Amino acid sequence: MLSENMKAIRKSKGLSQQELAVKLNVVRQTISKWEQGLSVPDSDLLISISEALETPVSVLLGENVVESEADDLKAISQKLEVINWQLAQRKTTRKRILHWLFISLCAGIIVIFAILLALKSLYLGWDYSDPETAVLGAAYHSFEWLFVRVAPIILTGAIIGIFLTRKKV
């Protein structure tokens, strides 16, 4: 029902699939799939389609449908509801994972800082006459030098990330 109505209204407005796709910021193939009934737009896109075609959503979904076709509309709306729920769940899961990654990053930086503080640059007392010790000492010092300069910036970014991805009550 949605596919037929959308196609008829689009043509009556004199729009091509490409022109409608541009208005909705989707590719032309997406419009084609909707009109062929191969997929359905989510609720946000349905509202955007309604605005682009200057037609109420109820008309797009078949306001004046025959009783036997009402079941099709109900099935489509149930599928849309499931799709929207799945997308919301995916977004929530991604946000939660990102939040915990930021927390882990902060914890890792703090632990490395604590280890570096506890070791008190012990490489300064090493005997550098041995080439392997000299290379190891230089590498350790380079890591410490770079970490002390970069870690505060990363830590600040991670803390901001924690606040931006926290669960809002």
mmCIF file of C-alpha atoms in Angstrom:
data_model
loop_
_atom_site.group_PDB
_atom_site.id
_atom_site.type_symbol
_atom_site.label_atom_id
_atom_site.label_comp_id
_atom_site.label_asym_id
_atom_site.label_seq_id
_atom_site.Cartn_x
_atom_site.Cartn_y
_atom_site.Cartn_z
ATOM 1 C CA MET A 1 0.000 0.000 0.000
ATOM 2 C CA LEU A 2 2.719 2.464 1.018
ATOM 3 C CA SER A 3 4.750 1.622 -2.070
ATOM 4 C CA GLU A 4 1.837 2.192 -4.463
ATOM 5 C CA ASN A 5 0.691 5.403 -2.777
ATOM 6 C CA MET A 6 4.204 6.798 -2.643
ATOM 7 C CA LYS A 7 4.805 6.108 -6.322
ATOM 8 C CA ALA A 8 1.434 7.566 -7.395
ATOM 9 C CA ILE A 9 1.831 10.717 -5.284
ATOM 10 C CA ARG A 10 5.443 11.206 -6.427
ATOM 11 C CA LYS A 11 4.401 10.974 -10.079
ATOM 12 C CA SER A 12 1.401 13.266 -9.534
ATOM 13 C CA LYS A 13 3.795 15.876 -8.093
ATOM 14 C CA GLY A 14 5.983 15.509 -11.181
ATOM 15 C CA LEU A 15 9.009 14.281 -9.272
ATOM 16 C CA SER A 16 11.449 11.645 -10.465
ATOM 17 C CA GLN A 17 12.861 9.062 -8.081
ATOM 18 C CA GLN A 18 16.187 10.911 -8.213
ATOM 19 C CA GLU A 19 14.604 14.262 -7.293
ATOM 20 C CA LEU A 20 12.773 12.714 -4.339
ATOM 21 C CA ALA A 21 15.964 10.936 -3.272
ATOM 22 C CA VAL A 22 17.838 14.250 -3.235
ATOM 23 C CA LYS A 23 15.107 15.855 -1.087
ATOM 24 C CA LEU A 24 15.320 12.957 1.394
ATOM 25 C CA ASN A 25 19.130 12.625 1.344
ATOM 26 C CA VAL A 26 18.995 9.000 0.227
ATOM 27 C CA VAL A 27 20.098 7.241 -2.950
ATOM 28 C CA ARG A 28 17.677 6.714 -5.840
ATOM 29 C CA GLN A 29 17.831 2.950 -5.328
ATOM 30 C CA THR A 30 16.301 3.389 -1.873
ATOM 31 C CA ILE A 31 13.288 5.159 -3.396
ATOM 32 C CA SER A 32 13.025 2.380 -5.970
ATOM 33 C CA LYS A 33 13.064 -0.309 -3.252
ATOM 34 C CA TRP A 34 10.364 1.515 -1.292
ATOM 35 C CA GLU A 35 8.172 1.844 -4.382
ATOM 36 C CA GLN A 36 8.650 -1.812 -5.281
ATOM 37 C CA GLY A 37 7.792 -2.845 -1.731
ATOM 38 C CA LEU A 38 11.198 -4.467 -1.173
ATOM 39 C CA SER A 39 11.832 -2.364 1.926
ATOM 40 C CA VAL A 40 10.057 0.256 4.013
ATOM 41 C CA PRO A 41 11.244 3.578 5.394
ATOM 42 C CA ASP A 42 11.526 4.068 9.149
ATOM 43 C CA SER A 43 9.172 6.464 10.902
ATOM 44 C CA ASP A 44 11.519 9.467 10.640
ATOM 45 C CA LEU A 45 11.915 8.975 6.896
ATOM 46 C CA LEU A 46 8.184 8.432 6.536
ATOM 47 C CA ILE A 47 7.629 11.894 8.003
ATOM 48 C CA SER A 48 10.308 13.323 5.683
ATOM 49 C CA ILE A 49 8.626 11.670 2.682
ATOM 50 C CA SER A 50 5.324 13.155 3.791
ATOM 51 C CA GLU A 51 6.877 16.624 3.937
ATOM 52 C CA ALA A 52 8.714 16.231 0.618
ATOM 53 C CA LEU A 53 5.546 15.098 -1.166
ATOM 54 C CA GLU A 54 3.398 17.619 0.758
ATOM 55 C CA THR A 55 1.042 14.797 1.691
ATOM 56 C CA PRO A 56 -0.111 13.620 5.122
ATOM 57 C CA VAL A 57 1.438 10.396 6.393
ATOM 58 C CA SER A 58 -2.046 8.905 6.704
ATOM 59 C CA VAL A 59 -2.543 9.327 2.943
ATOM 60 C CA LEU A 60 0.839 7.731 2.232
ATOM 61 C CA LEU A 61 -0.107 4.792 4.406
ATOM 62 C CA GLY A 62 -3.501 4.522 2.746
ATOM 63 C CA GLU A 63 -6.099 6.522 4.657
ATOM 64 C CA ASN A 64 -8.905 5.375 2.346
ATOM 65 C CA VAL A 65 -8.000 1.718 2.145
ATOM 66 C CA VAL A 66 -10.348 -1.159 1.557
ATOM 67 C CA GLU A 67 -10.974 -3.271 4.662
ATOM 68 C CA SER A 68 -9.020 -6.282 3.349
ATOM 69 C CA GLU A 69 -5.928 -4.123 2.774
ATOM 70 C CA ALA A 70 -5.978 -2.752 6.304
ATOM 71 C CA ASP A 71 -4.202 -5.914 7.447
ATOM 72 C CA ASP A 72 -1.332 -5.130 5.056
ATOM 73 C CA LEU A 73 -1.017 -1.656 6.538
ATOM 74 C CA LYS A 74 -1.054 -3.077 10.039
ATOM 75 C CA ALA A 75 1.672 -5.558 9.107
ATOM 76 C CA ILE A 76 3.797 -2.772 7.625
ATOM 77 C CA SER A 77 3.370 -0.597 10.697
ATOM 78 C CA GLN A 78 4.319 -3.540 12.932
ATOM 79 C CA LYS A 79 7.434 -4.157 10.830
ATOM 80 C CA LEU A 80 8.319 -0.467 11.040
ATOM 81 C CA GLU A 81 7.898 -0.588 14.795
ATOM 82 C CA VAL A 82 10.215 -3.607 15.053
ATOM 83 C CA ILE A 83 12.802 -1.985 12.784
ATOM 84 C CA ASN A 84 12.730 1.245 14.785
ATOM 85 C CA TRP A 85 13.099 -0.694 18.032
ATOM 86 C CA GLN A 86 16.075 -2.619 16.618
ATOM 87 C CA LEU A 87 17.749 0.587 15.438
ATOM 88 C CA ALA A 88 17.226 2.186 18.843
ATOM 89 C CA GLN A 89 18.692 -0.878 20.564
ATOM 90 C CA ARG A 90 21.715 -0.835 18.242
ATOM 91 C CA LYS A 91 22.303 2.860 18.922
ATOM 92 C CA THR A 92 22.015 2.325 22.685
ATOM 93 C CA THR A 93 24.420 -0.615 22.574
ATOM 94 C CA ARG A 94 26.995 1.343 20.564
ATOM 95 C CA LYS A 95 26.747 4.259 22.962
ATOM 96 C CA ARG A 96 27.155 1.964 25.979
ATOM 97 C CA ILE A 97 30.213 0.247 24.445
ATOM 98 C CA LEU A 98 31.781 3.594 23.593
ATOM 99 C CA HIS A 99 31.104 4.827 27.134
ATOM 100 C CA TRP A 100 32.900 1.840 28.667
ATOM 101 C CA LEU A 101 35.783 2.176 26.206
ATOM 102 C CA PHE A 102 36.287 5.766 27.377
ATOM 103 C CA ILE A 103 36.184 4.636 31.013
ATOM 104 C CA SER A 104 38.712 1.854 30.261
ATOM 105 C CA LEU A 105 40.971 4.320 28.476
ATOM 106 C CA CYS A 106 40.912 6.659 31.491
ATOM 107 C CA ALA A 107 41.633 3.775 33.855
ATOM 108 C CA GLY A 108 44.506 2.553 31.658
ATOM 109 C CA ILE A 109 46.104 5.991 31.511
ATOM 110 C CA ILE A 110 45.837 6.396 35.285
ATOM 111 C CA VAL A 111 47.376 2.951 35.885
ATOM 112 C CA ILE A 112 50.290 3.701 33.540
ATOM 113 C CA PHE A 113 50.833 7.054 35.259
ATOM 114 C CA ALA A 114 50.866 5.281 38.638
ATOM 115 C CA ILE A 115 53.401 2.721 37.379
ATOM 116 C CA LEU A 116 55.644 5.442 35.959
ATOM 117 C CA LEU A 117 55.445 7.362 39.247
ATOM 118 C CA ALA A 118 56.250 4.231 41.260
ATOM 119 C CA LEU A 119 59.266 3.417 39.083
ATOM 120 C CA LYS A 120 60.599 7.003 39.441
ATOM 121 C CA SER A 121 62.517 6.907 36.142
ATOM 122 C CA LEU A 122 64.739 4.074 37.331
ATOM 123 C CA TYR A 123 66.495 3.991 33.964
ATOM 124 C CA LEU A 124 68.432 7.112 35.035
ATOM 125 C CA GLY A 125 70.604 4.950 37.306
ATOM 126 C CA TRP A 126 71.361 2.255 34.732
ATOM 127 C CA ASP A 127 74.844 1.548 33.380
ATOM 128 C CA TYR A 128 74.720 2.634 29.753
ATOM 129 C CA SER A 129 78.071 1.110 28.762
ATOM 130 C CA ASP A 130 76.193 -1.995 27.535
ATOM 131 C CA PRO A 131 74.568 -1.238 24.112
ATOM 132 C CA GLU A 132 71.416 -3.268 24.886
ATOM 133 C CA THR A 133 70.878 -1.389 28.138
ATOM 134 C CA ALA A 134 71.449 1.909 26.339
ATOM 135 C CA VAL A 135 68.829 1.064 23.695
ATOM 136 C CA LEU A 136 66.350 -0.157 26.321
ATOM 137 C CA GLY A 137 66.929 2.935 28.459
ATOM 138 C CA ALA A 138 66.475 5.259 25.485
ATOM 139 C CA ALA A 139 63.266 3.459 24.446
ATOM 140 C CA TYR A 140 61.908 3.545 28.004
ATOM 141 C CA HIS A 141 62.760 7.240 28.356
ATOM 142 C CA SER A 142 61.162 7.992 24.956
ATOM 143 C CA PHE A 143 57.962 6.210 25.979
ATOM 144 C CA GLU A 144 57.853 8.026 29.313
ATOM 145 C CA TRP A 145 58.541 11.400 27.689
ATOM 146 C CA LEU A 146 55.870 10.904 25.001
ATOM 147 C CA PHE A 147 53.318 9.438 27.413
ATOM 148 C CA VAL A 148 53.643 12.298 29.926
ATOM 149 C CA ARG A 149 52.976 14.821 27.144
ATOM 150 C CA VAL A 150 50.216 13.030 25.202
ATOM 151 C CA ALA A 151 48.316 11.205 27.958
ATOM 152 C CA PRO A 152 46.774 14.327 29.573
ATOM 153 C CA ILE A 153 45.276 15.328 26.225
ATOM 154 C CA ILE A 154 43.899 11.827 25.640
ATOM 155 C CA LEU A 155 42.657 11.656 29.253
ATOM 156 C CA THR A 156 40.829 14.973 28.855
ATOM 157 C CA GLY A 157 39.236 13.778 25.617
ATOM 158 C CA ALA A 158 38.208 10.476 27.236
ATOM 159 C CA ILE A 159 36.637 12.261 30.220
ATOM 160 C CA ILE A 160 34.674 14.489 27.846
ATOM 161 C CA GLY A 161 33.663 11.342 25.945
ATOM 162 C CA ILE A 162 32.436 9.741 29.184
ATOM 163 C CA PHE A 163 30.193 12.710 29.890
ATOM 164 C CA LEU A 164 28.873 12.852 26.318
ATOM 165 C CA THR A 165 28.021 9.130 26.220
ATOM 166 C CA ARG A 166 26.617 8.768 29.728
ATOM 167 C CA LYS A 167 23.093 7.509 30.198
ATOM 168 C CA LYS A 168 20.777 10.464 30.698
ATOM 169 C CA VAL A 169 18.168 10.028 33.383
#
